[in-house]
């Protein structure tokens, strides 16, 4: 079958890792008019990924991204890490019980392909993930070493790739709607060429790079990282990049202690063991206000880790459940008050009760009118934000 024959189908999609051939210009032009096409092009895999992840989302769906494929369950291995590898599904279950959401109002996350990941990651790093030993080291689950890699890909890495795709999708939704939440993601220890701390893919970096490369009017970003741990992954990725302002608030005594990466932090707030609500919230509010005065971004990426919670043995802080909810409210109120799009990812959190707290926080944001179908900021678009022209070889 000749793909340039006039009778060839308008759109041919072959299975994974293949190339889509589009030979009817009018079909693609109607769907994505901002693409700059040559005569009867073949679209590269990277372009395909962008088109797949930046899908049109009906207004009836909230900009809350999730997939049941986020959750990691396999022979009980997930219990060998303190991270609750099923917390994302529990968050959604709680929100459904409260009648806030249903399957028809959620946005289904799509898995990031290798071509998507290569926007940031090196080929060498992605090849390393084909070795179970490397994945065991990154996820900190030693028995993964003994699993065939095809199982590791399916049961461990595919959920993380789906969450990564969800963060990329939520970035575009935040610009379109004024806000978005990926009920997953926040893999802030992963950079372009290394993973660690249960972070195998650099979803925060990817979301920002996709926006810079493909979305009109987005050229500056601020990362507000409020996970208990230093976000050394995105810090390494954006080292020296003046377009990206990083504010990081973390326990100074715990993992990763990456001195090199700290050089990328524009507003660094280092906390002591056992920091409590009042001190924490005052520091977050004061420094966030200053950060947004120093650098007015086109989008804010909020890494909302719940490992700041009291009793989290890895976070080492002492923030109450009410303090976590208040923190998220504070961030949304300040950012949305300045009419800036905000993308929230859920990041770390190592206790069983974190899922309930995340759900309570989302319910609180809705109750205050900071999120919801009618809460788009003035800066948000009423329809899909235009994509930048993309040259197709």
XYZ file of C-alpha atoms in Angstrom:
393
model
C 0.000 0.000 0.000
C 1.512 3.302 -1.088
C 1.077 5.951 1.647
C 1.169 8.753 -0.905
C -1.569 7.250 -3.033
C -4.743 9.415 -2.922
C -6.746 6.390 -1.782
C -4.515 5.903 1.259
C -6.404 6.419 4.568
C -6.385 9.911 6.026
C -4.877 8.669 9.254
C -2.935 5.479 9.791
C -1.886 4.596 13.303
C 0.308 1.533 13.709
C 1.078 -0.029 17.109
C 3.587 1.367 19.638
C 6.984 2.689 18.530
C 5.881 3.050 14.919
C 5.376 6.140 12.772
C 2.053 7.725 11.884
C 1.722 8.647 8.223
C -0.643 11.443 7.325
C -1.062 12.120 3.652
C -4.222 14.180 3.586
C -3.223 17.710 4.534
C -6.769 18.906 4.984
C -7.470 16.327 7.709
C -4.512 17.320 9.880
C -4.983 21.017 9.141
C -8.540 20.869 10.433
C -7.395 19.120 13.612
C -4.202 21.095 14.282
C -4.158 24.224 12.110
C -1.007 25.626 13.704
C 1.208 22.882 12.364
C 3.442 24.009 9.512
C 3.277 21.186 7.006
C 5.341 20.292 4.023
C 3.753 18.379 1.155
C 2.518 14.940 2.286
C 4.699 14.800 5.387
C 5.653 11.954 7.619
C 5.372 13.079 11.210
C 8.238 12.131 13.481
C 7.578 10.163 16.665
C 8.350 13.218 18.827
C 5.618 15.206 17.084
C 3.252 12.288 17.553
C 3.840 12.330 21.284
C 3.083 16.033 21.516
C -0.146 15.574 19.570
C -1.132 12.592 21.718
C -0.478 14.204 25.105
C -1.850 17.623 24.162
C -5.268 16.217 23.380
C -8.445 18.284 23.286
C -10.341 18.048 26.575
C -14.082 18.838 26.588
C -15.194 21.610 28.944
C -17.352 19.054 30.759
C -14.209 17.488 32.196
C -12.341 19.136 35.034
C -8.582 19.682 34.637
C -7.870 16.879 37.104
C -5.754 14.161 35.510
C -5.651 10.546 36.656
C -5.549 6.970 35.432
C -6.090 3.695 37.308
C -2.769 2.711 35.738
C -1.000 5.088 38.158
C -1.140 2.537 40.947
C 1.654 -0.005 41.445
C 0.572 -3.442 42.596
C 2.576 -6.593 41.944
C 3.040 -9.581 44.248
C 3.198 -7.303 47.273
C 6.515 -5.767 46.199
C 5.040 -2.305 46.601
C 4.815 -2.955 50.352
C 8.603 -3.156 50.573
C 8.907 0.617 50.102
C 7.438 3.083 52.632
C 5.772 4.973 49.775
C 2.062 4.141 49.424
C 2.121 3.011 45.800
C -1.671 2.975 45.635
C -2.352 6.387 47.172
C -3.368 7.971 43.877
C -6.353 5.684 43.417
C -7.351 6.214 47.035
C -7.405 9.989 46.524
C -9.805 9.580 43.610
C -11.968 7.124 45.567
C -12.345 9.638 48.394
C -13.262 12.415 45.944
C -15.852 10.169 44.312
C -17.318 9.290 47.716
C -17.692 13.017 48.384
C -19.493 13.398 45.017
C -16.937 15.920 43.793
C -15.806 13.881 40.795
C -16.819 10.968 38.608
C -15.144 9.103 35.779
C -16.973 11.352 33.324
C -15.451 14.517 34.798
C -11.844 13.294 35.114
C -9.199 13.547 32.391
C -7.662 10.164 31.594
C -3.861 10.305 31.631
C -1.912 8.849 28.726
C 1.425 7.103 29.013
C 4.468 9.124 27.957
C 6.274 7.389 25.092
C 10.029 7.071 24.679
C 9.824 9.890 22.154
C 8.128 12.114 24.730
C 10.734 11.231 27.340
C 13.590 12.010 24.955
C 12.527 15.655 24.985
C 14.463 15.736 28.281
C 16.039 12.361 28.990
C 19.162 10.989 27.365
C 18.895 7.808 25.347
C 21.581 6.324 27.570
C 19.475 6.877 30.684
C 16.362 5.330 29.134
C 18.457 2.329 28.111
C 19.649 1.965 31.707
C 16.024 1.495 32.756
C 15.998 -1.708 30.702
C 18.117 -3.239 33.475
C 16.189 -4.359 36.548
C 19.148 -3.530 38.793
C 18.952 0.138 37.786
C 15.205 0.269 38.442
C 15.645 -1.429 41.828
C 18.186 1.229 42.773
C 15.983 4.122 41.647
C 12.797 2.818 43.286
C 14.639 1.587 46.387
C 12.914 -1.803 46.183
C 15.809 -4.342 46.173
C 13.790 -7.453 45.144
C 13.061 -5.776 41.788
C 16.601 -6.865 40.863
C 15.372 -10.432 40.507
C 12.410 -9.674 38.227
C 12.605 -10.013 34.431
C 12.763 -6.527 32.989
C 9.608 -6.974 30.911
C 7.709 -7.324 34.199
C 9.522 -4.332 35.667
C 8.537 -2.285 32.619
C 4.906 -3.347 32.851
C 4.339 -3.280 36.608
C 6.666 -0.526 37.816
C 7.787 1.780 35.014
C 4.569 1.910 32.986
C 2.633 3.386 35.941
C 5.382 5.983 36.371
C 5.358 6.776 32.642
C 1.591 7.205 32.791
C 1.917 9.625 35.691
C 4.583 11.465 33.708
C 2.238 11.751 30.740
C -0.388 13.030 33.165
C 1.880 15.835 34.343
C 2.626 16.897 30.765
C -1.090 16.883 29.942
C -1.930 18.817 33.104
C 0.595 21.504 32.165
C -1.354 22.355 29.019
C -4.652 22.152 30.911
C -3.372 24.606 33.521
C -2.662 27.148 30.788
C -6.045 26.505 29.151
C -8.148 26.547 32.331
C -6.100 28.532 34.864
C -5.429 25.507 37.067
C -4.863 21.766 36.844
C -4.035 18.914 39.200
C -2.268 15.699 38.316
C -3.194 13.268 41.087
C 0.276 11.795 40.728
C 3.664 12.850 39.429
C 6.071 15.179 41.160
C 9.148 13.003 40.544
C 11.470 15.803 41.573
C 14.608 13.723 42.213
C 14.906 12.632 38.581
C 16.889 14.661 36.062
C 17.711 14.131 32.416
C 20.354 11.474 33.045
C 19.750 10.056 36.520
C 16.931 8.861 38.747
C 16.575 8.219 42.458
C 14.264 8.467 45.435
C 11.434 6.566 43.689
C 11.664 9.011 40.768
C 12.385 7.399 37.389
C 11.181 10.141 35.021
C 11.615 13.925 35.182
C 7.943 14.837 34.797
C 8.275 18.399 36.111
C 11.071 19.225 33.681
C 9.168 17.548 30.853
C 5.957 19.482 31.523
C 7.810 22.801 31.471
C 9.870 21.960 28.373
C 6.728 20.875 26.507
C 5.075 24.191 27.398
C 8.107 26.237 26.364
C 8.477 24.380 23.085
C 4.852 24.079 22.051
C 2.497 26.530 23.760
C 2.172 30.114 22.636
C 2.891 32.724 25.281
C 4.676 30.418 27.724
C 8.333 31.361 28.103
C 8.859 31.653 31.871
C 8.005 29.277 34.712
C 8.280 29.130 38.480
C 8.631 25.842 40.352
C 7.331 25.956 43.924
C 8.663 22.770 45.510
C 7.144 22.171 48.953
C 7.928 18.477 49.285
C 9.970 17.767 52.430
C 12.962 16.799 50.280
C 15.108 19.002 48.058
C 14.005 18.821 44.406
C 17.435 18.138 42.993
C 16.205 16.641 39.710
C 14.540 19.698 38.190
C 17.241 21.844 39.777
C 19.942 20.031 37.828
C 17.864 20.201 34.644
C 17.291 23.963 34.849
C 20.716 24.932 36.173
C 21.581 28.290 34.597
C 18.220 28.605 32.794
C 16.961 32.097 33.632
C 13.493 31.270 32.313
C 12.845 28.987 35.289
C 12.747 30.308 38.857
C 12.941 27.640 41.562
C 11.692 28.087 45.113
C 12.449 25.071 47.288
C 11.398 24.595 50.928
C 12.810 21.416 52.464
C 14.311 19.688 55.498
C 18.003 20.534 55.263
C 19.127 17.349 57.033
C 17.646 14.640 54.799
C 18.031 13.103 51.333
C 19.294 14.112 48.826
C 21.574 16.861 50.162
C 22.633 17.711 46.619
C 24.959 20.693 47.008
C 25.530 21.098 43.293
C 21.795 21.206 42.552
C 21.236 23.810 45.268
C 23.030 26.333 43.064
C 19.928 26.394 40.828
C 17.576 27.405 43.655
C 16.662 31.093 43.438
C 14.748 31.107 46.753
C 16.006 28.487 49.177
C 14.254 27.844 52.500
C 15.988 25.193 54.582
C 14.017 23.793 57.518
C 15.091 22.111 60.745
C 13.868 18.807 62.136
C 10.343 18.987 63.533
C 9.306 22.318 61.989
C 5.638 22.944 62.905
C 2.651 24.647 61.290
C 3.007 28.304 62.266
C 6.674 28.671 61.373
C 6.263 26.619 58.202
C 3.223 28.447 56.845
C 4.725 31.861 57.584
C 7.900 30.955 55.700
C 5.986 29.543 52.740
C 3.718 32.585 52.456
C 6.476 35.172 52.847
C 8.843 33.499 50.412
C 6.198 32.704 47.803
C 5.111 36.345 47.727
C 8.729 37.427 47.254
C 9.384 34.764 44.616
C 6.482 35.939 42.475
C 7.609 39.547 42.852
C 11.136 38.704 41.709
C 10.056 36.654 38.695
C 6.609 36.868 37.107
C 6.112 33.534 35.362
C 3.674 32.447 32.687
C 2.938 29.269 34.656
C 3.573 27.964 38.181
C 4.351 24.291 38.829
C 3.500 23.401 42.423
C 5.095 20.252 43.835
C 2.736 19.527 46.735
C 4.439 16.701 48.613
C 2.634 15.518 51.748
C 5.764 14.064 53.351
C 5.869 17.244 55.461
C 3.184 15.569 57.588
C 3.921 14.876 61.249
C 4.966 11.260 61.744
C 6.542 10.888 58.307
C 9.847 9.256 59.211
C 11.465 10.200 55.899
C 10.344 13.836 55.874
C 11.235 14.647 59.469
C 8.869 17.626 59.769
C 5.820 18.038 62.011
C 3.073 19.655 59.955
C -0.485 18.745 60.967
C -3.101 17.503 58.474
C -4.791 20.895 58.789
C -1.440 22.546 58.089
C -1.062 20.601 54.839
C -4.543 21.668 53.722
C -3.804 25.270 54.704
C -0.494 25.193 52.794
C -2.191 24.155 49.552
C -4.886 26.779 50.066
C -2.230 29.433 50.639
C -0.339 28.545 47.457
C -3.464 28.486 45.289
C -4.782 31.720 46.796
C -1.536 33.608 46.169
C -0.897 32.214 42.679
C -4.463 32.455 41.430
C -4.828 35.882 43.018
C -2.093 37.007 40.644
C -3.988 35.444 37.716
C -1.251 32.905 37.025
C -1.940 29.366 35.781
C -0.991 26.712 38.342
C -0.207 23.025 37.846
C -0.208 20.923 41.023
C 1.419 17.489 41.333
C 1.187 15.356 44.484
C 4.796 14.122 44.848
C 5.983 12.455 48.080
C 3.994 11.255 51.055
C 4.838 8.099 52.954
C 1.908 7.449 55.267
C -1.370 5.685 54.613
C -3.351 8.737 55.693
C -1.834 11.027 53.068
C -4.435 10.033 50.458
C -7.258 11.271 52.691
C -5.391 14.520 53.367
C -4.780 15.154 49.652
C -8.478 14.563 48.985
C -9.449 16.890 51.848
C -7.164 19.567 50.421
C -8.737 19.318 46.970
C -12.202 19.488 48.554
C -11.128 22.588 50.477
C -9.809 24.272 47.319
C -13.134 23.581 45.638
C -15.151 24.837 48.599
C -13.216 28.107 48.534
C -13.748 28.557 44.794
C -10.036 28.246 44.044
C -10.684 25.298 41.725
C -13.758 24.054 39.925
C -15.428 24.273 36.525
C -16.207 27.979 36.967
C -12.910 29.042 38.542
C -10.751 29.816 35.492
C -8.618 32.891 36.035
C -8.733 35.912 33.750
C -5.427 34.794 32.268
C -6.777 31.407 31.223
C -8.113 30.732 27.753
C -11.741 29.827 27.132
C -10.632 27.237 24.618
C -7.439 25.419 23.780
C -4.414 27.715 23.915
C -2.754 27.961 20.486
C 0.242 25.760 19.868
C 3.380 27.233 18.392
C 4.141 26.380 14.762
C 6.078 23.155 14.511
C 8.239 22.368 11.517
C 7.615 18.832 10.322
C 10.404 17.124 8.368
